Tab-separated table of C-alpha atoms in Angstrom:
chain	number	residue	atom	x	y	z
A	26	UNK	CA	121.374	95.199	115.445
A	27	UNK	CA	123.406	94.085	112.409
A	28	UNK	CA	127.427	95.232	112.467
A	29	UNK	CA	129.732	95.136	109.389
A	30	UNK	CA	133.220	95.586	110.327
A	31	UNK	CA	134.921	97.331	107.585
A	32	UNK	CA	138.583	97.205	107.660
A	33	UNK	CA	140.847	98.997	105.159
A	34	UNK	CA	140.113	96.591	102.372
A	35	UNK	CA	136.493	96.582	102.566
A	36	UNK	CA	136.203	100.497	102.714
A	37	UNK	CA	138.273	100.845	99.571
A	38	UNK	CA	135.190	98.745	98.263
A	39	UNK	CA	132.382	100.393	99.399
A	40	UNK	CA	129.817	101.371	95.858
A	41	UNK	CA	126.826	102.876	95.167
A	42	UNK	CA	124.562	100.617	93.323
A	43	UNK	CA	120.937	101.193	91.491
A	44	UNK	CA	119.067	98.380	90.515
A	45	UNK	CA	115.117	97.903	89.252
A	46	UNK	CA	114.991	94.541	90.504
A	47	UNK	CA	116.020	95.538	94.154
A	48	UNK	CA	113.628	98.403	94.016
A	49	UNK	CA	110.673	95.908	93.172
A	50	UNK	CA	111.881	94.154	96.019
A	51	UNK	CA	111.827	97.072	98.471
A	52	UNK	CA	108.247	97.206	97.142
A	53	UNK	CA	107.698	93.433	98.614
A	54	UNK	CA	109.391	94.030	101.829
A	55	UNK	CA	107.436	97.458	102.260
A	56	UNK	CA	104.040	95.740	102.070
A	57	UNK	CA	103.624	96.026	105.666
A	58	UNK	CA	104.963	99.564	106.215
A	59	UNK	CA	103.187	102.775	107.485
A	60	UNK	CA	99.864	103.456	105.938
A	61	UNK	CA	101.099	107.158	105.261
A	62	UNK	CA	103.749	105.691	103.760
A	63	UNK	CA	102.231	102.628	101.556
A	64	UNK	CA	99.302	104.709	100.359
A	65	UNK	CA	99.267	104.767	96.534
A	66	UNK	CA	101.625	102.857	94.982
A	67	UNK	CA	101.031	99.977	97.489
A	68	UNK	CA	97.345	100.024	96.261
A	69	UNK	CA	99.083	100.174	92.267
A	70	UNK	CA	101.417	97.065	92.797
A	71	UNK	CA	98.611	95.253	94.671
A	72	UNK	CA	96.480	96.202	91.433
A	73	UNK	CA	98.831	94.973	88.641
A	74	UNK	CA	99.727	91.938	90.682
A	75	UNK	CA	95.827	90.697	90.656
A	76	UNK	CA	95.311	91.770	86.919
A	77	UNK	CA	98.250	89.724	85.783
A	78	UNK	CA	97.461	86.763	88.285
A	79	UNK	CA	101.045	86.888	89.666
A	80	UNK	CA	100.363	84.775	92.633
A	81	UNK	CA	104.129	83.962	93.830
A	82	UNK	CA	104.836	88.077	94.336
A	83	UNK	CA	101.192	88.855	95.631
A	84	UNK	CA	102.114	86.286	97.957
A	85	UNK	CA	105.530	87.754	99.163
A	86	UNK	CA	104.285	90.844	99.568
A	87	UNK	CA	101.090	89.668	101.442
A	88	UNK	CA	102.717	87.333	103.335
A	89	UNK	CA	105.891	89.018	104.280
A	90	UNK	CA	107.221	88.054	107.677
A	91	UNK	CA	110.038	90.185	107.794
A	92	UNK	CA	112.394	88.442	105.419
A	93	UNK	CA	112.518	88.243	101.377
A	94	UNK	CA	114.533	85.752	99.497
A	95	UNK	CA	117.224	87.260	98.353
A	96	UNK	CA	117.867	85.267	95.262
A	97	UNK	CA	115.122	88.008	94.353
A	98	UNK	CA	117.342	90.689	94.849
A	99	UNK	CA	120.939	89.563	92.725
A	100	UNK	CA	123.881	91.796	93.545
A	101	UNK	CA	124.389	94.464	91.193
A	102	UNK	CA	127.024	93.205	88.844
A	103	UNK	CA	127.814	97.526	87.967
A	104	UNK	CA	126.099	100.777	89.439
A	105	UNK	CA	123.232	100.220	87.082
A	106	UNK	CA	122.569	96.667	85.915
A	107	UNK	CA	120.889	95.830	83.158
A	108	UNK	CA	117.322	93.988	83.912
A	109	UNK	CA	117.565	91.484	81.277
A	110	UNK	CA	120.688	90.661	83.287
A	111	UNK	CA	119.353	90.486	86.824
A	112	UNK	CA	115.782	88.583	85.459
A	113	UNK	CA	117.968	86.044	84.094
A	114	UNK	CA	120.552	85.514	87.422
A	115	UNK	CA	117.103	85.065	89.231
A	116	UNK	CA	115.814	82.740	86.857
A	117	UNK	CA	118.978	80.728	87.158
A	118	UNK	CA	119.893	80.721	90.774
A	119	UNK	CA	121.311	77.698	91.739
A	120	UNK	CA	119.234	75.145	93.126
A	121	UNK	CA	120.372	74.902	96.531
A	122	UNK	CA	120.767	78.566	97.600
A	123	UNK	CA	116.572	78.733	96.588
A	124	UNK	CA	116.421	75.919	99.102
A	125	UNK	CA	118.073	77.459	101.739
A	126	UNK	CA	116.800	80.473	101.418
A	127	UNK	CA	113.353	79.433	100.810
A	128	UNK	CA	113.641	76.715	103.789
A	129	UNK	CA	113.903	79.927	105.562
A	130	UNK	CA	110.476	81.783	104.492
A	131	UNK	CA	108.709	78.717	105.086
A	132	UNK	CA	109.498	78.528	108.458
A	133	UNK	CA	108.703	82.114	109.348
A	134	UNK	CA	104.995	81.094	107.387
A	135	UNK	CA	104.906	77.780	109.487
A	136	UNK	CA	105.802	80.063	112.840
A	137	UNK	CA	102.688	82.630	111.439
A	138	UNK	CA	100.481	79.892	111.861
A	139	UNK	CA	97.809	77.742	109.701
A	140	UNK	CA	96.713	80.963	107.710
A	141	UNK	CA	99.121	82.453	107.177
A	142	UNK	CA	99.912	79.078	105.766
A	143	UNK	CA	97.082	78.725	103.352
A	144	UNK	CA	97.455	82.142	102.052
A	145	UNK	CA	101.145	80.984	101.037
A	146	UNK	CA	99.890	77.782	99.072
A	147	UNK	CA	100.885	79.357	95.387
A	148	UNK	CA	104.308	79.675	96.713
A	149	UNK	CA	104.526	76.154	98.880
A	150	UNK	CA	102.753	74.461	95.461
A	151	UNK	CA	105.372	76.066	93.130
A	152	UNK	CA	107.974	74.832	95.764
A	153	UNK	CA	106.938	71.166	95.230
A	154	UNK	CA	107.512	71.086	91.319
A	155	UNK	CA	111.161	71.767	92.089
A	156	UNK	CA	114.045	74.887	92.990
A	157	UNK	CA	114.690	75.245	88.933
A	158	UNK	CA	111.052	75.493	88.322
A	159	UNK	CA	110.360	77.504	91.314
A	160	UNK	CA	113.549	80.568	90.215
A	161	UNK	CA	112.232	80.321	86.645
A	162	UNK	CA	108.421	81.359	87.644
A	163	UNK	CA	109.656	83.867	90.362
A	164	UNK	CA	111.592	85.406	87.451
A	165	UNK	CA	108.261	85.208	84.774
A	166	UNK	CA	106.425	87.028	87.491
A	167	UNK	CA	109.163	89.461	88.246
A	168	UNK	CA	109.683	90.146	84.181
A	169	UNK	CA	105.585	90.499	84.004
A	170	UNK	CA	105.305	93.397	87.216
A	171	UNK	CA	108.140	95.263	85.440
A	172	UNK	CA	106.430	95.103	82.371
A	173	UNK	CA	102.819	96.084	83.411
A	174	UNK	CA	103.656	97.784	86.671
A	175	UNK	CA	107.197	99.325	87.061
A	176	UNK	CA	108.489	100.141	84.114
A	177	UNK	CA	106.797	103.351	83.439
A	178	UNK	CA	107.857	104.792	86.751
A	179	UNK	CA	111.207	103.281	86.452
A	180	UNK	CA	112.621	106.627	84.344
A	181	UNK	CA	111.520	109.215	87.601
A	182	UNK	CA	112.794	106.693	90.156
A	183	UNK	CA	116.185	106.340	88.469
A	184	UNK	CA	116.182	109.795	88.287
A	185	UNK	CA	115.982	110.301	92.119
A	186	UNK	CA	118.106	107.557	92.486
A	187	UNK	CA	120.884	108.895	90.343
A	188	UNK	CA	120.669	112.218	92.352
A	189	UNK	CA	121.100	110.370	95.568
A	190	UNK	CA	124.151	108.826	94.661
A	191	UNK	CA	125.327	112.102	93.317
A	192	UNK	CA	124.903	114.027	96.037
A	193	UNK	CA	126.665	111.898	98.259
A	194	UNK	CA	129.189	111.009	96.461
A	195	UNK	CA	129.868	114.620	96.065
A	196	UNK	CA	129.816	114.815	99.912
A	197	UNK	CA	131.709	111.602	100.494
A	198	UNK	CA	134.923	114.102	98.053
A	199	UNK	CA	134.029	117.381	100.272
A	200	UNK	CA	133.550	115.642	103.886
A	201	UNK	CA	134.949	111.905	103.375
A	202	UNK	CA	133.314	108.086	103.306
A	203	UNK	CA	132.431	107.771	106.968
A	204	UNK	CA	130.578	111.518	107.214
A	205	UNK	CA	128.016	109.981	104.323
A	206	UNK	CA	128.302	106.647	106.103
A	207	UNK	CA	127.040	108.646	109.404
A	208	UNK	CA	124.324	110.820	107.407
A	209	UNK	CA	122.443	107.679	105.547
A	210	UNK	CA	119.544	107.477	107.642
A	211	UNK	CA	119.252	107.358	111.572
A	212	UNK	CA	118.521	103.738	111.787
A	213	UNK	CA	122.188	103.314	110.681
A	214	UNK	CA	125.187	104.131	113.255
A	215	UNK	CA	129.049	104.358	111.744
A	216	UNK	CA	131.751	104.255	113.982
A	217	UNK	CA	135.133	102.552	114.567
A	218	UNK	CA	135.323	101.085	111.161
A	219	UNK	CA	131.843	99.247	111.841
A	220	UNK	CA	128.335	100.042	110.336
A	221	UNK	CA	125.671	99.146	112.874
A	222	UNK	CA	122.317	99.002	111.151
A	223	UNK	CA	119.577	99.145	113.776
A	224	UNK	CA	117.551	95.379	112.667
A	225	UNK	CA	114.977	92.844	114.549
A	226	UNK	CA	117.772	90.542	113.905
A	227	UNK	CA	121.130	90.231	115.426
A	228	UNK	CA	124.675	89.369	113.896
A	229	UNK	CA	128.191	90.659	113.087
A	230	UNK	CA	129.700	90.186	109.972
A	231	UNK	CA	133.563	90.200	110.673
A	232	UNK	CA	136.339	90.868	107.669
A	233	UNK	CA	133.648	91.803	105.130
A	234	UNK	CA	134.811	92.153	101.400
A	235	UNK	CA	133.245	95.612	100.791
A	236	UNK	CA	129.508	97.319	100.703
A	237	UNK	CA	126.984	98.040	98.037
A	238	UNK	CA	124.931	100.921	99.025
A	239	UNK	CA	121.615	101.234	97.120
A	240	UNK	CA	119.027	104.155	97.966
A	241	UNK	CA	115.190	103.230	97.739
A	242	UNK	CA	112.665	105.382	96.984
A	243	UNK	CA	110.174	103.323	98.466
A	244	UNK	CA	111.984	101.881	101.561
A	245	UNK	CA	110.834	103.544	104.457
A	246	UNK	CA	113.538	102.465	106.652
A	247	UNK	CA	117.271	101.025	106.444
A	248	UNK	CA	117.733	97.630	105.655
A	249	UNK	CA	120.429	95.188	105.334
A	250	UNK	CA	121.033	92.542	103.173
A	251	UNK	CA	123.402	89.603	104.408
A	252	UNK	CA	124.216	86.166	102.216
A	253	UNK	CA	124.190	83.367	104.700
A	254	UNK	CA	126.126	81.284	102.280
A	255	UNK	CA	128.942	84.335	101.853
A	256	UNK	CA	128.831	84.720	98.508
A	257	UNK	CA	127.326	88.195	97.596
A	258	UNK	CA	128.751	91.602	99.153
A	259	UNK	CA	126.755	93.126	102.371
A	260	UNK	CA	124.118	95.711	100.919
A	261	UNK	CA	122.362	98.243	102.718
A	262	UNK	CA	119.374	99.701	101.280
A	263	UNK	CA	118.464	103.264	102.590
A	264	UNK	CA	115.547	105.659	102.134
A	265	UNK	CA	116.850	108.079	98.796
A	266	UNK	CA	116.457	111.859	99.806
A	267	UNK	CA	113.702	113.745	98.686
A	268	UNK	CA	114.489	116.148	95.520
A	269	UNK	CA	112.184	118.967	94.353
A	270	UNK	CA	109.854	118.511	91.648
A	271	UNK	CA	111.136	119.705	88.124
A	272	UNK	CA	108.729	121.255	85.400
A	273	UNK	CA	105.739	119.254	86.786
A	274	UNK	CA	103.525	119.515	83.752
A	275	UNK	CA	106.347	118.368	81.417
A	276	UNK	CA	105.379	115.041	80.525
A	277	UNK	CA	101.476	116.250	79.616
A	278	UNK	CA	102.945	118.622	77.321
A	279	UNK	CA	106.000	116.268	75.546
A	280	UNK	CA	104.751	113.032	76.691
A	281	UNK	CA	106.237	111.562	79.105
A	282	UNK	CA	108.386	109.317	77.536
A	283	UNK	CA	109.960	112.576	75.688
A	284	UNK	CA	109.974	114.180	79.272
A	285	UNK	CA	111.719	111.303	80.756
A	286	UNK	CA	114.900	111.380	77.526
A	287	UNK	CA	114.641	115.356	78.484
A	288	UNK	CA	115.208	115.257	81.765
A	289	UNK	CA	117.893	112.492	81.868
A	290	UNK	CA	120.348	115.108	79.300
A	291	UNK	CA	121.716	116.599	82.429
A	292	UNK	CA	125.219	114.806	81.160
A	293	UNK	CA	125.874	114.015	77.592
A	294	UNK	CA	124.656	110.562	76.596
A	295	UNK	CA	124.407	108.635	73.404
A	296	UNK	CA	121.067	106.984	72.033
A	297	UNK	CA	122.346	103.626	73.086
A	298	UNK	CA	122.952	105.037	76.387
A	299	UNK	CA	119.487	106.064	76.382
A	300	UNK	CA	117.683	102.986	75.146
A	301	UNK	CA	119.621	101.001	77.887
A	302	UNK	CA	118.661	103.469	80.593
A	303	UNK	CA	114.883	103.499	79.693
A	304	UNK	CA	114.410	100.133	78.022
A	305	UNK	CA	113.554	101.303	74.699
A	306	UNK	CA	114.565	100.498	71.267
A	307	UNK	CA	117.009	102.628	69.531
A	308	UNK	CA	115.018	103.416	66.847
A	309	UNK	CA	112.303	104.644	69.278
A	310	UNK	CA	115.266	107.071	71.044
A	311	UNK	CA	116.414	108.239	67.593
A	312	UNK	CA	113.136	109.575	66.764
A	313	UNK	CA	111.868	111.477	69.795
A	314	UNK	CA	115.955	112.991	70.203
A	315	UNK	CA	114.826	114.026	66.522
A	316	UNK	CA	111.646	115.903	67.658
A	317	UNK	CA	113.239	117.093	70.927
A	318	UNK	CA	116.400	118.619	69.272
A	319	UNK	CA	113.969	120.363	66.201
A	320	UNK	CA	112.392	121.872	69.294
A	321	UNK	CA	115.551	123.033	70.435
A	322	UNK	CA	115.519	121.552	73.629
A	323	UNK	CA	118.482	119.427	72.696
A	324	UNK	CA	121.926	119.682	71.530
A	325	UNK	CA	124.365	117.396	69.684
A	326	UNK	CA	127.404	116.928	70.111
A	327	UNK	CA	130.143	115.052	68.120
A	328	UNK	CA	132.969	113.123	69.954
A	329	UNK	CA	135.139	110.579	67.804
A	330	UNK	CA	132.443	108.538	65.831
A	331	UNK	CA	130.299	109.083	68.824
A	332	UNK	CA	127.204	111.461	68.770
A	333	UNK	CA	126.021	112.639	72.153
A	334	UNK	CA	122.969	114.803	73.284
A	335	UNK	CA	122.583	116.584	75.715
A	336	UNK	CA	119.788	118.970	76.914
A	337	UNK	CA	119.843	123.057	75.991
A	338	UNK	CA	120.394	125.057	78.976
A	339	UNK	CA	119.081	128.160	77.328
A	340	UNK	CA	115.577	126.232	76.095
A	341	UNK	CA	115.097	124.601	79.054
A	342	UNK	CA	112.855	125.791	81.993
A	343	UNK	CA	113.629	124.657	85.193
């Protein structure tokens, strides 16, 4: 069991968070989850991993032991960071924190035993050429998997994600903080200003400066993520709740990357919003708004020498 005392301080602090790079780490650390639940898009990372020869996360993910650096995983700088952003605090982690953290995963291999030992070699090698070399490749790899692997699903994850958050942040204004605190999953106790989070490890963290809560929509179970060195806020990653299926066949008649811009124009956004949010160009947002609003499934909308769309409630079938 893992406690986080949160005093008044810290609970003024407490944020929801949504970040690609953490999810692709939930994918690592789920690599030995329940069959039901690692059918499919286990088989797809596994997949993209071989095809691009990206030996350093095949072998996290193969070779997880119940811990995954977190240098992987930077804190969310804002509730939805860009990637660029996190790729490049990975790729410049300070030397000694990969160390120390990585001292750590090769001692859970070592404790595995000599197979589990050779089947880490990429990583151990890597190691060897240096902690700067080591962050930049973790960070190639990382930038690759997004590219071939992630990135297309990113737009329906965030999307779940995003309603997550919403919903219980609506709940945390109707019922209060510690009723959502109470309600994030069962593996996770709140009470007397301290979040228990049920773990194989044990530890308290007294006085802590606040709490990043990030839903997962891969996670299949809570998890808690604690910098030894004291640096980054606690974050507790928590299975995101399940939300129905909108206008399945969407994407096959738009395309999806038209469906995707549609069904984020719940709110008004602009097209730099947009690009940001799905990784595209401007240009490339510009154009398919274009289509979207001739179809009339959009509206514009002019505020200051901002223009913001937002999808037509009267066009639109849910």
């Amino acid at each position: 069991m893992i406690t986080v005392e949160l005093g008044g301080d810290a609970l003024a602090s407490v944020r929801f968070a949504l970040s690609p790079l953490m999810e692709i780490g939930t994918v690592l650390n789920q690599g030995r989850g329940p069959a039901r639940h690692r059918e499919g898009w286990l088989a797809s990372a596994q997949d993209t991993m071989a095809r691009r020869r990206l030996v350093l996360m095949a072998c996290f993910m193969s070779q997880y032991h119940g811990y995954v650096p977190d240098f992987l995983n930077p804190e969310p700088a804002a509730y939805d960071p860009d990637l660029h952003g996190e790729l490049h605090a990975v790729a410049s982690t300070p030397a000694e924190r990969v160390a120390a953290e990585m001292a750590g995963w090769v001692e859970r291999i070592r404790r595995a035993g000599p197979r589990a030992e050779a089947r880490a070699r990429p990583v151990l090698d890597a190691l060897h050429r240096g902690e700067d070399f080591f962050a930049a490749a973790v960070a190639d790899e990382l930038a690759q998997y997004w590219r071939h692997g992630f990135a297309r699903r990113w737009p329906g994850v965030q999307r779940r994600l995003d309603a997550d958050i919403e919903r219980r942040s609506r709940a945390a204004g109707r019922d209060g903080l510690g009723t959502v605190l109470r309600r994030l999953h069962p593996d996770i106790l709140w009470a007397d200003q301290r979040l228990r989070i049920r773990s194989r490890n044990e530890g308290t963290i007294h006085e802590s400066r606040g709490l990043v809560l990030m839903p997962s929509t891969y996670a299949w179970h809570a998890g808690v993520g604690v910098d030894p060195l004291g640096v980054r806020t606690v974050h507790v990653v928590y299975p995101a709740m399940a939300v129905p299926a909108s206008a399945p066949a969407l994407g096959d008649v738009l395309g999806h990357t038209r469906a995707a811009l549609l069904g984020d124009l719940d709110v008004p956004r602009t097209t730099t919003d947009l690009a940001r949010r799905h990784h595209l160009s401007p240009s490339t947002v510009s154009y398919h708004l274009g289509r979207l609003s001739k179809a009339g499934l959009v509206d514009r909308e002019r505020a200051g020498q901002r223009v913001r769309y937002r999808r037509s409630l009267s066009n639109v079938v849910e």
